[in-house]
mmCIF file of C-alpha atoms and ligand atoms in Angstrom:
data_model
loop_
_atom_site.group_PDB
_atom_site.id
_atom_site.type_symbol
_atom_site.label_atom_id
_atom_site.label_comp_id
_atom_site.label_asym_id
_atom_site.label_seq_id
_atom_site.Cartn_x
_atom_site.Cartn_y
_atom_site.Cartn_z
ATOM 1 C CA MET A 6 119.155 198.144 24.595
ATOM 2 C CA VAL A 7 119.889 194.657 23.292
ATOM 3 C CA LYS A 8 116.420 194.597 21.853
ATOM 4 C CA SER A 9 116.830 197.878 19.995
ATOM 5 C CA LEU A 10 120.250 196.837 18.730
ATOM 6 C CA LEU A 11 118.723 193.653 17.429
ATOM 7 C CA LYS A 12 115.978 195.661 15.779
ATOM 8 C CA LEU A 13 118.542 197.953 14.166
ATOM 9 C CA SER A 14 120.564 195.082 12.801
ATOM 10 C CA LEU A 15 117.413 193.459 11.444
ATOM 11 C CA ILE A 16 116.518 196.671 9.675
ATOM 12 C CA ALA A 17 120.070 196.962 8.352
ATOM 13 C CA SER A 18 120.040 193.435 6.966
ATOM 14 C CA ALA A 19 116.627 193.969 5.419
ATOM 15 C CA CYS A 20 118.067 197.042 3.737
ATOM 16 C CA ILE A 21 120.953 195.040 2.346
ATOM 17 C CA LEU A 22 118.584 192.365 1.076
ATOM 18 C CA LEU A 23 116.173 194.811 -0.472
ATOM 19 C CA ALA A 24 118.888 197.245 -1.529
ATOM 20 C CA ALA A 25 116.314 199.882 -0.744
ATOM 21 C CA CYS A 26 117.571 201.953 2.159
ATOM 22 C CA ASP A 27 121.153 203.007 1.800
ATOM 23 C CA ARG A 28 121.264 203.425 -1.960
ATOM 24 C CA PRO A 29 118.651 204.207 -4.580
ATOM 25 C CA ALA A 30 116.897 201.129 -5.823
ATOM 26 C CA ASP A 31 117.353 201.410 -9.524
ATOM 27 C CA ASP A 32 116.504 198.035 -10.953
ATOM 28 C CA VAL A 33 113.123 197.042 -12.295
ATOM 29 C CA ALA A 34 112.902 193.967 -10.079
ATOM 30 C CA THR A 35 113.302 195.945 -6.876
ATOM 31 C CA LEU A 36 111.360 199.021 -7.879
ATOM 32 C CA GLY A 37 108.636 196.952 -9.522
ATOM 33 C CA ALA A 38 108.054 194.831 -6.432
ATOM 34 C CA GLN A 39 107.992 197.963 -4.283
ATOM 35 C CA LEU A 40 105.476 199.655 -6.557
ATOM 36 C CA ALA A 41 103.300 196.542 -6.817
ATOM 37 C CA GLU A 42 103.089 196.574 -3.042
ATOM 38 C CA GLU A 43 102.733 200.327 -2.606
ATOM 39 C CA LYS A 44 100.004 200.655 -5.257
ATOM 40 C CA GLY A 45 98.237 197.488 -4.161
ATOM 41 C CA CYS A 46 98.554 195.567 -7.449
ATOM 42 C CA LEU A 47 99.711 192.487 -5.588
ATOM 43 C CA ALA A 48 96.350 192.057 -3.878
ATOM 44 C CA CYS A 49 94.869 190.970 -7.199
ATOM 45 C CA HIS A 50 97.799 190.154 -9.491
ATOM 46 C CA GLY A 51 100.207 188.864 -6.855
ATOM 47 C CA LEU A 52 103.867 189.791 -6.856
ATOM 48 C CA ASN A 53 104.388 187.150 -9.523
ATOM 49 C CA GLY A 54 101.665 188.449 -11.833
ATOM 50 C CA LYS A 55 99.361 185.494 -11.258
ATOM 51 C CA GLY A 56 95.788 186.499 -10.580
ATOM 52 C CA THR A 57 94.880 185.750 -6.976
ATOM 53 C CA ALA A 58 91.325 184.822 -8.037
ATOM 54 C CA PRO A 59 89.786 183.790 -11.362
ATOM 55 C CA THR A 60 88.362 187.284 -11.886
ATOM 56 C CA PHE A 61 91.859 188.809 -11.743
ATOM 57 C CA PRO A 62 93.862 188.151 -14.934
ATOM 58 C CA ASN A 63 97.379 186.756 -14.976
ATOM 59 C CA ILE A 64 99.686 189.463 -16.244
ATOM 60 C CA ASN A 65 103.015 187.679 -15.860
ATOM 61 C CA GLY A 66 104.960 186.839 -18.993
ATOM 62 C CA GLN A 67 102.949 189.296 -21.056
ATOM 63 C CA TRP A 68 104.679 191.664 -23.479
ATOM 64 C CA PRO A 69 105.790 194.773 -21.587
ATOM 65 C CA SER A 70 104.496 196.969 -24.425
ATOM 66 C CA TYR A 71 101.058 195.357 -24.141
ATOM 67 C CA LEU A 72 100.863 195.880 -20.371
ATOM 68 C CA HIS A 73 102.128 199.420 -20.817
ATOM 69 C CA LYS A 74 99.441 200.197 -23.363
ATOM 70 C CA GLN A 75 96.648 198.720 -21.230
ATOM 71 C CA LEU A 76 97.648 200.745 -18.188
ATOM 72 C CA GLU A 77 97.756 203.924 -20.262
ATOM 73 C CA LYS A 78 94.349 203.109 -21.702
ATOM 74 C CA TYR A 79 92.842 202.537 -18.261
ATOM 75 C CA ARG A 80 94.348 205.809 -17.098
ATOM 76 C CA SER A 81 93.074 207.806 -20.071
ATOM 77 C CA GLY A 82 89.642 206.160 -20.016
ATOM 78 C CA GLU A 83 90.078 204.581 -23.450
ATOM 79 C CA ARG A 84 89.711 201.179 -21.753
ATOM 80 C CA GLN A 85 87.242 201.112 -18.933
ATOM 81 C CA ASN A 86 86.945 198.814 -15.977
ATOM 82 C CA MET A 87 85.668 199.861 -12.585
ATOM 83 C CA ILE A 88 88.625 198.413 -10.725
ATOM 84 C CA MET A 89 91.473 199.068 -13.120
ATOM 85 C CA SER A 90 90.412 202.561 -14.132
ATOM 86 C CA ALA A 91 90.663 203.577 -10.482
ATOM 87 C CA GLN A 92 93.959 201.731 -10.052
ATOM 88 C CA ALA A 93 95.587 203.345 -13.065
ATOM 89 C CA LYS A 94 94.578 206.883 -12.107
ATOM 90 C CA GLY A 95 97.263 207.011 -9.437
ATOM 91 C CA LEU A 96 100.087 205.854 -11.695
ATOM 92 C CA SER A 97 102.719 208.154 -13.170
ATOM 93 C CA ASP A 98 104.316 207.489 -16.568
ATOM 94 C CA GLN A 99 107.336 206.178 -14.720
ATOM 95 C CA ASP A 100 105.182 203.862 -12.533
ATOM 96 C CA ILE A 101 103.549 202.432 -15.650
ATOM 97 C CA LYS A 102 106.906 201.864 -17.290
ATOM 98 C CA ILE A 103 108.337 200.058 -14.288
ATOM 99 C CA LEU A 104 105.224 198.005 -13.466
ATOM 100 C CA SER A 105 104.876 196.877 -17.110
ATOM 101 C CA ARG A 106 108.468 195.761 -17.294
ATOM 102 C CA TYR A 107 108.325 194.179 -13.856
ATOM 103 C CA TYR A 108 105.205 192.081 -14.467
ATOM 104 C CA ALA A 109 106.302 191.121 -17.986
ATOM 105 C CA ALA A 110 109.479 189.683 -16.497
ATOM 106 C CA GLN A 111 107.681 187.455 -13.978
HETATM 107 C C1 LIG B 4 91.161 194.914 -6.816
HETATM 108 C C2 LIG B 4 91.863 194.076 -7.793
HETATM 109 C C3 LIG B 4 92.901 194.692 -8.697
HETATM 110 C C4 LIG B 4 93.950 195.514 -8.363
HETATM 111 C C5 LIG B 4 94.303 196.069 -6.977
HETATM 112 C C6 LIG B 4 94.708 195.726 -9.573
HETATM 113 N N1 LIG B 4 94.127 195.065 -10.615
HETATM 114 FE FE1 LIG B 4 94.799 195.006 -12.541
HETATM 115 N N2 LIG B 4 93.140 194.001 -13.089
HETATM 116 C C7 LIG B 4 92.103 193.627 -12.262
HETATM 117 C C8 LIG B 4 90.982 193.150 -13.069
HETATM 118 C C9 LIG B 4 89.646 192.652 -12.549
HETATM 119 C C10 LIG B 4 91.392 193.260 -14.416
HETATM 120 C C11 LIG B 4 90.561 192.957 -15.678
HETATM 121 C C12 LIG B 4 89.864 194.257 -16.037
HETATM 122 C C13 LIG B 4 89.191 194.266 -17.385
HETATM 123 O O1 LIG B 4 88.380 193.383 -17.650
HETATM 124 O O2 LIG B 4 89.504 195.179 -18.175
HETATM 125 C C14 LIG B 4 92.745 193.780 -14.390
HETATM 126 C C15 LIG B 4 93.499 194.024 -15.524
HETATM 127 C C16 LIG B 4 94.791 194.493 -15.521
HETATM 128 C C17 LIG B 4 95.631 194.626 -16.693
HETATM 129 C C18 LIG B 4 95.235 194.290 -18.127
HETATM 130 C C19 LIG B 4 95.412 192.818 -18.371
HETATM 131 C C20 LIG B 4 95.092 192.397 -19.772
HETATM 132 O O3 LIG B 4 95.257 191.197 -20.057
HETATM 133 O O4 LIG B 4 94.693 193.219 -20.613
HETATM 134 C C21 LIG B 4 96.827 195.106 -16.281
HETATM 135 C C22 LIG B 4 98.029 195.407 -17.143
HETATM 136 C C23 LIG B 4 96.735 195.278 -14.841
HETATM 137 N N3 LIG B 4 95.496 194.886 -14.420
HETATM 138 C C24 LIG B 4 97.760 195.770 -14.049
HETATM 139 C C25 LIG B 4 97.581 196.186 -12.726
HETATM 140 C C26 LIG B 4 98.538 196.962 -11.995
HETATM 141 C C27 LIG B 4 99.901 197.395 -12.509
HETATM 142 C C28 LIG B 4 97.995 197.202 -10.769
HETATM 143 C C29 LIG B 4 98.529 198.062 -9.661
HETATM 144 C C30 LIG B 4 98.728 199.461 -9.973
HETATM 145 C C31 LIG B 4 96.694 196.540 -10.737
HETATM 146 N N4 LIG B 4 96.481 195.953 -11.948
HETATM 147 C C32 LIG B 4 95.846 196.518 -9.648
HETATM 148 C C33 LIG B 4 92.127 193.688 -10.887
HETATM 149 C C34 LIG B 4 93.011 194.436 -10.121
#
């Protein structure tokens, strides 16, 4: 009982911190971090946009319009890369918009 109460209050405070559970997360910072985790971007570009290995480019501080364009190009096949073409396939227009703005702001 005490344990489950504790668990509940931990979940509740995580929700307050992440602003993700009880109200729609509508800011780029929150949604972007969620997407970067959900889509797996962070494995290679980190949450801060810094490549986690020399083969993974830093994408932080880049122009959002540039990142946006690259992701669209990977998705359409205009720019090809084995890893990124596969990554971009699963992104919606809205995902691309948020991820571009999120990483540009890091
Ligand atoms: C398995 C590792 C990996 C994952 C996961 C990954 N990337 Fe990449 N990313 C790369 C590599 C490698 C490149 C360079 C590809 C090339 O040479 O075109 C790259 C390139 C990019 C570029 C272009 C950078 C530039 O300077 O032109 C963007 C933007 C990008 N990734 C965003 C993302 C986003 C957003 C996600 C999540 C949906 C993601 N990546 C997931 C490895 C990864």
